[in-house]
Amino acid sequence: MSVIDLVIDDAVVVTMDAARRVARGWIAIRDGAVAAVGEGPAPAANERIDARGGIVHPGFVSAHTHSMDAAAAGSLDVSAPFFDWLFGTYYRTVLALTPADAAQAVHRLAADAARAGITTVLDCWGVGDVGTRRADAAFAASAAAARTSGIRWILAPMVSDRLPEQWDPWLRAAERAGGFRREALVAPTETALRFAASALDAAAGRLSVFACTELPEMASDELLSGLAGLDAPGVTTHLCASDAGAAGILGPDGRGERAVARLERLGVLGPRLVGAHLSATDADDRERLASHGCGGVHCAASSMYAGSGRSALGELRESGIGIGLGLDNRSLNTPADMVAEMRHALAFDRAVGTGARRVTASDLLAHATIDAAGVVGMAELVGSLEPGKRADLVLRAASDSRSMPPEAQIVLASRPDDVQLVLVDGEPVLTR
């Protein structure tokens, strides 16, 4: 092997490749990519880092995140019904953001994510008022902050063009409380599509842009079809709010239509689709999603903090849908900590899980790395440490729990201050 840029030696390298290989040796990086992983004597390199027996693993991928409600972090100290939280906490917060606030929210998430070894985030972004100068300026500021963050960022600007009349009681309650404007949540269909299409031009370097609507219930058929038709690398939405017909969505037969069946009818389902939460899906929904190669994201902590008494992870895993993990909202899940998220998912599944088999630490590490990379369409690029993939990785200090398998050490025994080095494209975004 020719001289390479960097070798991390004396490491336990958890590759998360198809064979789930663990190499007790070294990882070599050249031109921002993994050149080799091996055992025995390490190759010559321009720079060498002694891991001192620590663990190297792929950077975590948060496949569903919201940066914009950072100002509401920790505000939900009691459980609230979903729509009370959505309109009274989330939207009240983001509707008050200036462009400078929007940039700062991205900077805050990026710093917290890097400290926790998260190297890729899918950020469902929104400040309301789509089609106004405020929204345009806030998106531009957020995109600029994401591009300079160092980590891999997917901005998914949320657009909507309808509010179900069935939601009127919650909307009125939020308006009475103050700081909320229902008209800021929607825009004319043409305006929403123009905003979504123009946002794609922001993609550059490590920044990608997806198409997104907040909820299918907040989008007309025309808007959903238009978003699916954009030349975006991915499309994402939340599948968590309403049962069939509950938001006044009727199918061609005039009967209540489930969100997933509607997305299928409109040609939205496919490998590009990332469905967040999937907590309102039934067996038929999951079969449809899996048959189209859609990805799903499990957000255990936010579901638990919001008062959910049921983890959908087991049935999602059994359906064959590719599953990633997501940090979701800062107001629901304040720490940007994927290890904490994996532990929440483990406890949630074991306490109130579905499916025939309980999840393991190794399963969750996969959902936070290679599986999540597949969900966001980046499995050929990141998510495992294999030759040719980008060198997005985390070095953790050696644990006192080395009798445990390294995968279990990461999930069950690691601490935030274990993270010593985080690389993206082989470049440090965090060093300790």
PDB file of N, CA and C in Angstrom, residues 107-174:
ATOM      1  N   HIS A 107     -26.343  26.135  13.880  1.00  0.00           N
ATOM      2  CA  HIS A 107     -25.034  26.069  14.532  1.00  0.00           C
ATOM      3  C   HIS A 107     -25.112  25.290  15.842  1.00  0.00           C
ATOM      4  N   ARG A 108     -26.178  25.498  16.610  1.00  0.00           N
ATOM      5  CA  ARG A 108     -26.313  24.807  17.892  1.00  0.00           C
ATOM      6  C   ARG A 108     -26.462  23.306  17.695  1.00  0.00           C
ATOM      7  N   LEU A 109     -27.302  22.914  16.744  1.00  0.00           N
ATOM      8  CA  LEU A 109     -27.465  21.491  16.489  1.00  0.00           C
ATOM      9  C   LEU A 109     -26.171  20.879  15.981  1.00  0.00           C
ATOM     10  N   ALA A 110     -25.476  21.574  15.079  1.00  0.00           N
ATOM     11  CA  ALA A 110     -24.231  21.044  14.517  1.00  0.00           C
ATOM     12  C   ALA A 110     -23.191  20.821  15.605  1.00  0.00           C
ATOM     13  N   ALA A 111     -23.063  21.776  16.517  1.00  0.00           N
ATOM     14  CA  ALA A 111     -22.075  21.634  17.588  1.00  0.00           C
ATOM     15  C   ALA A 111     -22.429  20.470  18.506  1.00  0.00           C
ATOM     16  N   ASP A 112     -23.700  20.366  18.871  1.00  0.00           N
ATOM     17  CA  ASP A 112     -24.126  19.270  19.734  1.00  0.00           C
ATOM     18  C   ASP A 112     -23.970  17.925  19.033  1.00  0.00           C
ATOM     19  N   ALA A 113     -24.316  17.878  17.748  1.00  0.00           N
ATOM     20  CA  ALA A 113     -24.213  16.631  16.994  1.00  0.00           C
ATOM     21  C   ALA A 113     -22.764  16.174  16.902  1.00  0.00           C
ATOM     22  N   ALA A 114     -21.863  17.091  16.594  1.00  0.00           N
ATOM     23  CA  ALA A 114     -20.451  16.713  16.474  1.00  0.00           C
ATOM     24  C   ALA A 114     -19.921  16.164  17.794  1.00  0.00           C
ATOM     25  N   ARG A 115     -20.298  16.793  18.906  1.00  0.00           N
ATOM     26  CA  ARG A 115     -19.838  16.300  20.213  1.00  0.00           C
ATOM     27  C   ARG A 115     -20.336  14.894  20.491  1.00  0.00           C
ATOM     28  N   ALA A 116     -21.469  14.531  19.886  1.00  0.00           N
ATOM     29  CA  ALA A 116     -22.062  13.211  20.118  1.00  0.00           C
ATOM     30  C   ALA A 116     -21.714  12.202  19.036  1.00  0.00           C
ATOM     31  N   GLY A 117     -20.845  12.574  18.096  1.00  0.00           N
ATOM     32  CA  GLY A 117     -20.451  11.629  17.059  1.00  0.00           C
ATOM     33  C   GLY A 117     -21.466  11.480  15.935  1.00  0.00           C
ATOM     34  N   ILE A 118     -22.355  12.441  15.782  1.00  0.00           N
ATOM     35  CA  ILE A 118     -23.335  12.426  14.687  1.00  0.00           C
ATOM     36  C   ILE A 118     -22.734  13.187  13.519  1.00  0.00           C
ATOM     37  N   THR A 119     -22.556  12.526  12.394  1.00  0.00           N
ATOM     38  CA  THR A 119     -21.879  13.140  11.259  1.00  0.00           C
ATOM     39  C   THR A 119     -22.813  13.437  10.091  1.00  0.00           C
ATOM     40  N   THR A 120     -24.067  12.960  10.150  1.00  0.00           N
ATOM     41  CA  THR A 120     -25.054  13.242   9.109  1.00  0.00           C
ATOM     42  C   THR A 120     -26.402  13.493   9.773  1.00  0.00           C
ATOM     43  N   VAL A 121     -27.097  14.565   9.349  1.00  0.00           N
ATOM     44  CA  VAL A 121     -28.444  14.811   9.845  1.00  0.00           C
ATOM     45  C   VAL A 121     -29.375  15.100   8.682  1.00  0.00           C
ATOM     46  N   LEU A 122     -30.580  14.566   8.754  1.00  0.00           N
ATOM     47  CA  LEU A 122     -31.679  14.964   7.882  1.00  0.00           C
ATOM     48  C   LEU A 122     -32.550  15.909   8.704  1.00  0.00           C
ATOM     49  N   ASP A 123     -32.569  17.175   8.298  1.00  0.00           N
ATOM     50  CA  ASP A 123     -33.183  18.248   9.071  1.00  0.00           C
ATOM     51  C   ASP A 123     -34.469  18.701   8.377  1.00  0.00           C
ATOM     52  N   CYS A 124     -35.618  18.283   8.926  1.00  0.00           N
ATOM     53  CA  CYS A 124     -36.897  18.775   8.419  1.00  0.00           C
ATOM     54  C   CYS A 124     -37.056  20.208   8.905  1.00  0.00           C
ATOM     55  N   TRP A 125     -36.867  21.132   7.970  1.00  0.00           N
ATOM     56  CA  TRP A 125     -36.651  22.538   8.292  1.00  0.00           C
ATOM     57  C   TRP A 125     -37.916  23.345   8.052  1.00  0.00           C
ATOM     58  N   GLY A 126     -38.203  24.314   8.909  1.00  0.00           N
ATOM     59  CA  GLY A 126     -39.334  25.185   8.649  1.00  0.00           C
ATOM     60  C   GLY A 126     -39.440  26.306   9.649  1.00  0.00           C
ATOM     61  N   VAL A 127     -39.776  27.494   9.168  1.00  0.00           N
ATOM     62  CA  VAL A 127     -40.055  28.635  10.029  1.00  0.00           C
ATOM     63  C   VAL A 127     -41.424  29.233   9.701  1.00  0.00           C
ATOM     64  N   GLY A 128     -42.201  28.523   8.862  1.00  0.00           N
ATOM     65  CA  GLY A 128     -43.483  29.046   8.419  1.00  0.00           C
ATOM     66  C   GLY A 128     -43.319  30.134   7.372  1.00  0.00           C
ATOM     67  N   ASP A 129     -44.431  30.752   6.993  1.00  0.00           N
ATOM     68  CA  ASP A 129     -44.420  31.901   6.076  1.00  0.00           C
ATOM     69  C   ASP A 129     -43.755  31.605   4.736  1.00  0.00           C
ATOM     70  N   VAL A 130     -43.932  30.391   4.216  1.00  0.00           N
ATOM     71  CA  VAL A 130     -43.337  30.037   2.921  1.00  0.00           C
ATOM     72  C   VAL A 130     -43.815  31.026   1.860  1.00  0.00           C
ATOM     73  N   GLY A 131     -42.862  31.499   1.053  1.00  0.00           N
ATOM     74  CA  GLY A 131     -43.175  32.458   0.004  1.00  0.00           C
ATOM     75  C   GLY A 131     -42.924  33.893   0.394  1.00  0.00           C
ATOM     76  N   THR A 132     -42.490  34.137   1.631  1.00  0.00           N
ATOM     77  CA  THR A 132     -42.202  35.498   2.086  1.00  0.00           C
ATOM     78  C   THR A 132     -40.691  35.721   2.152  1.00  0.00           C
ATOM     79  N   ARG A 133     -40.305  37.003   2.251  1.00  0.00           N
ATOM     80  CA  ARG A 133     -38.883  37.325   2.368  1.00  0.00           C
ATOM     81  C   ARG A 133     -38.288  36.718   3.634  1.00  0.00           C
ATOM     82  N   ARG A 134     -39.087  36.708   4.702  1.00  0.00           N
ATOM     83  CA  ARG A 134     -38.585  36.130   5.954  1.00  0.00           C
ATOM     84  C   ARG A 134     -38.193  34.676   5.771  1.00  0.00           C
ATOM     85  N   ALA A 135     -39.068  33.868   5.175  1.00  0.00           N
ATOM     86  CA  ALA A 135     -38.762  32.449   4.981  1.00  0.00           C
ATOM     87  C   ALA A 135     -37.583  32.274   4.043  1.00  0.00           C
ATOM     88  N   ASP A 136     -37.527  33.049   2.964  1.00  0.00           N
ATOM     89  CA  ASP A 136     -36.411  32.944   2.028  1.00  0.00           C
ATOM     90  C   ASP A 136     -35.088  33.262   2.724  1.00  0.00           C
ATOM     91  N   ALA A 137     -35.079  34.335   3.499  1.00  0.00           N
ATOM     92  CA  ALA A 137     -33.847  34.732   4.175  1.00  0.00           C
ATOM     93  C   ALA A 137     -33.456  33.732   5.258  1.00  0.00           C
ATOM     94  N   ALA A 138     -34.449  33.202   5.978  1.00  0.00           N
ATOM     95  CA  ALA A 138     -34.146  32.223   7.025  1.00  0.00           C
ATOM     96  C   ALA A 138     -33.582  30.941   6.425  1.00  0.00           C
ATOM     97  N   PHE A 139     -34.161  30.510   5.283  1.00  0.00           N
ATOM     98  CA  PHE A 139     -33.629  29.303   4.650  1.00  0.00           C
ATOM     99  C   PHE A 139     -32.206  29.537   4.155  1.00  0.00           C
ATOM    100  N   ALA A 140     -31.956  30.674   3.526  1.00  0.00           N
ATOM    101  CA  ALA A 140     -30.608  30.968   3.046  1.00  0.00           C
ATOM    102  C   ALA A 140     -29.614  30.991   4.197  1.00  0.00           C
ATOM    103  N   ALA A 141     -30.017  31.580   5.329  1.00  0.00           N
ATOM    104  CA  ALA A 141     -29.123  31.629   6.491  1.00  0.00           C
ATOM    105  C   ALA A 141     -28.867  30.238   7.056  1.00  0.00           C
ATOM    106  N   SER A 142     -29.906  29.413   7.098  1.00  0.00           N
ATOM    107  CA  SER A 142     -29.737  28.045   7.589  1.00  0.00           C
ATOM    108  C   SER A 142     -28.839  27.236   6.661  1.00  0.00           C
ATOM    109  N   ALA A 143     -29.040  27.382   5.351  1.00  0.00           N
ATOM    110  CA  ALA A 143     -28.212  26.654   4.392  1.00  0.00           C
ATOM    111  C   ALA A 143     -26.754  27.063   4.514  1.00  0.00           C
ATOM    112  N   ALA A 144     -26.497  28.360   4.685  1.00  0.00           N
ATOM    113  CA  ALA A 144     -25.116  28.820   4.843  1.00  0.00           C
ATOM    114  C   ALA A 144     -24.500  28.238   6.109  1.00  0.00           C
ATOM    115  N   ALA A 145     -25.275  28.210   7.194  1.00  0.00           N
ATOM    116  CA  ALA A 145     -24.764  27.637   8.441  1.00  0.00           C
ATOM    117  C   ALA A 145     -24.503  26.142   8.297  1.00  0.00           C
ATOM    118  N   ALA A 146     -25.383  25.429   7.604  1.00  0.00           N
ATOM    119  CA  ALA A 146     -25.200  23.994   7.406  1.00  0.00           C
ATOM    120  C   ALA A 146     -23.950  23.709   6.580  1.00  0.00           C
ATOM    121  N   ARG A 147     -23.725  24.544   5.539  1.00  0.00           N
ATOM    122  CA  ARG A 147     -22.552  24.311   4.685  1.00  0.00           C
ATOM    123  C   ARG A 147     -21.257  24.497   5.449  1.00  0.00           C
ATOM    124  N   THR A 148     -21.251  25.369   6.442  1.00  0.00           N
ATOM    125  CA  THR A 148     -20.020  25.623   7.198  1.00  0.00           C
ATOM    126  C   THR A 148     -19.937  24.798   8.473  1.00  0.00           C
ATOM    127  N   SER A 149     -20.912  23.936   8.718  1.00  0.00           N
ATOM    128  CA  SER A 149     -20.957  23.178   9.974  1.00  0.00           C
ATOM    129  C   SER A 149     -19.896  22.100  10.051  1.00  0.00           C
ATOM    130  N   GLY A 150     -19.439  21.627   8.893  1.00  0.00           N
ATOM    131  CA  GLY A 150     -18.475  20.529   8.869  1.00  0.00           C
ATOM    132  C   GLY A 150     -19.116  19.175   8.751  1.00  0.00           C
ATOM    133  N   ILE A 151     -20.360  19.029   9.224  1.00  0.00           N
ATOM    134  CA  ILE A 151     -20.991  17.719   9.144  1.00  0.00           C
ATOM    135  C   ILE A 151     -21.855  17.627   7.889  1.00  0.00           C
ATOM    136  N   ARG A 152     -22.302  16.435   7.579  1.00  0.00           N
ATOM    137  CA  ARG A 152     -23.114  16.189   6.390  1.00  0.00           C
ATOM    138  C   ARG A 152     -24.563  16.538   6.727  1.00  0.00           C
ATOM    139  N   TRP A 153     -25.152  17.430   5.935  1.00  0.00           N
ATOM    140  CA  TRP A 153     -26.451  17.993   6.300  1.00  0.00           C
ATOM    141  C   TRP A 153     -27.419  17.829   5.132  1.00  0.00           C
ATOM    142  N   ILE A 154     -28.638  17.382   5.451  1.00  0.00           N
ATOM    143  CA  ILE A 154     -29.726  17.332   4.474  1.00  0.00           C
ATOM    144  C   ILE A 154     -30.815  18.263   4.971  1.00  0.00           C
ATOM    145  N   LEU A 155     -31.039  19.370   4.272  1.00  0.00           N
ATOM    146  CA  LEU A 155     -32.135  20.270   4.596  1.00  0.00           C
ATOM    147  C   LEU A 155     -33.372  19.833   3.826  1.00  0.00           C
ATOM    148  N   ALA A 156     -34.482  19.725   4.518  1.00  0.00           N
ATOM    149  CA  ALA A 156     -35.749  19.335   3.896  1.00  0.00           C
ATOM    150  C   ALA A 156     -36.792  20.391   4.254  1.00  0.00           C
ATOM    151  N   PRO A 157     -36.885  21.474   3.464  1.00  0.00           N
ATOM    152  CA  PRO A 157     -37.819  22.554   3.807  1.00  0.00           C
ATOM    153  C   PRO A 157     -39.265  22.110   3.680  1.00  0.00           C
ATOM    154  N   MET A 158     -40.007  22.220   4.783  1.00  0.00           N
ATOM    155  CA  MET A 158     -41.378  21.738   4.826  1.00  0.00           C
ATOM    156  C   MET A 158     -42.331  22.761   4.194  1.00  0.00           C
ATOM    157  N   VAL A 159     -43.199  22.302   3.300  1.00  0.00           N
ATOM    158  CA  VAL A 159     -44.194  23.169   2.672  1.00  0.00           C
ATOM    159  C   VAL A 159     -45.565  22.516   2.799  1.00  0.00           C
ATOM    160  N   SER A 160     -46.591  23.355   2.912  1.00  0.00           N
ATOM    161  CA  SER A 160     -47.969  22.876   3.061  1.00  0.00           C
ATOM    162  C   SER A 160     -48.908  23.852   2.364  1.00  0.00           C
ATOM    163  N   ASP A 161     -50.070  23.346   1.935  1.00  0.00           N
ATOM    164  CA  ASP A 161     -51.033  24.227   1.270  1.00  0.00           C
ATOM    165  C   ASP A 161     -52.464  24.043   1.760  1.00  0.00           C
ATOM    166  N   ARG A 162     -52.667  23.287   2.859  1.00  0.00           N
ATOM    167  CA  ARG A 162     -54.013  23.131   3.389  1.00  0.00           C
ATOM    168  C   ARG A 162     -53.950  22.850   4.892  1.00  0.00           C
ATOM    169  N   LEU A 163     -54.999  23.240   5.591  1.00  0.00           N
ATOM    170  CA  LEU A 163     -55.178  22.901   6.996  1.00  0.00           C
ATOM    171  C   LEU A 163     -56.539  22.239   7.151  1.00  0.00           C
ATOM    172  N   PRO A 164     -56.577  20.997   7.578  1.00  0.00           N
ATOM    173  CA  PRO A 164     -57.869  20.314   7.731  1.00  0.00           C
ATOM    174  C   PRO A 164     -58.779  21.060   8.698  1.00  0.00           C
ATOM    175  N   GLU A 165     -60.038  21.195   8.334  1.00  0.00           N
ATOM    176  CA  GLU A 165     -60.984  21.889   9.209  1.00  0.00           C
ATOM    177  C   GLU A 165     -61.170  21.141  10.518  1.00  0.00           C
ATOM    178  N   GLN A 166     -60.889  19.837  10.516  1.00  0.00           N
ATOM    179  CA  GLN A 166     -61.012  19.054  11.753  1.00  0.00           C
ATOM    180  C   GLN A 166     -60.011  19.517  12.819  1.00  0.00           C
ATOM    181  N   TRP A 167     -58.966  20.230  12.410  1.00  0.00           N
ATOM    182  CA  TRP A 167     -57.961  20.704  13.351  1.00  0.00           C
ATOM    183  C   TRP A 167     -58.321  22.065  13.950  1.00  0.00           C
ATOM    184  N   ASP A 168     -59.453  22.615  13.579  1.00  0.00           N
ATOM    185  CA  ASP A 168     -59.793  23.977  13.981  1.00  0.00           C
ATOM    186  C   ASP A 168     -59.782  24.187  15.496  1.00  0.00           C
ATOM    187  N   PRO A 169     -60.264  23.258  16.319  1.00  0.00           N
ATOM    188  CA  PRO A 169     -60.207  23.500  17.775  1.00  0.00           C
ATOM    189  C   PRO A 169     -58.794  23.739  18.288  1.00  0.00           C
ATOM    190  N   TRP A 170     -57.827  22.969  17.801  1.00  0.00           N
ATOM    191  CA  TRP A 170     -56.437  23.147  18.246  1.00  0.00           C
ATOM    192  C   TRP A 170     -55.861  24.448  17.697  1.00  0.00           C
ATOM    193  N   LEU A 171     -56.193  24.777  16.462  1.00  0.00           N
ATOM    194  CA  LEU A 171     -55.703  26.020  15.869  1.00  0.00           C
ATOM    195  C   LEU A 171     -56.242  27.229  16.638  1.00  0.00           C
ATOM    196  N   ARG A 172     -57.532  27.205  16.979  1.00  0.00           N
ATOM    197  CA  ARG A 172     -58.131  28.313  17.726  1.00  0.00           C
ATOM    198  C   ARG A 172     -57.492  28.442  19.113  1.00  0.00           C
ATOM    199  N   ALA A 173     -57.229  27.297  19.746  1.00  0.00           N
ATOM    200  CA  ALA A 173     -56.615  27.338  21.080  1.00  0.00           C
ATOM    201  C   ALA A 173     -55.219  27.957  21.010  1.00  0.00           C
ATOM    202  N   ALA A 174     -54.443  27.606  19.978  1.00  0.00           N
ATOM    203  CA  ALA A 174     -53.102  28.177  19.827  1.00  0.00           C
ATOM    204  C   ALA A 174     -53.180  29.674  19.547  1.00  0.00           C
TER     205      ALA A 174
END
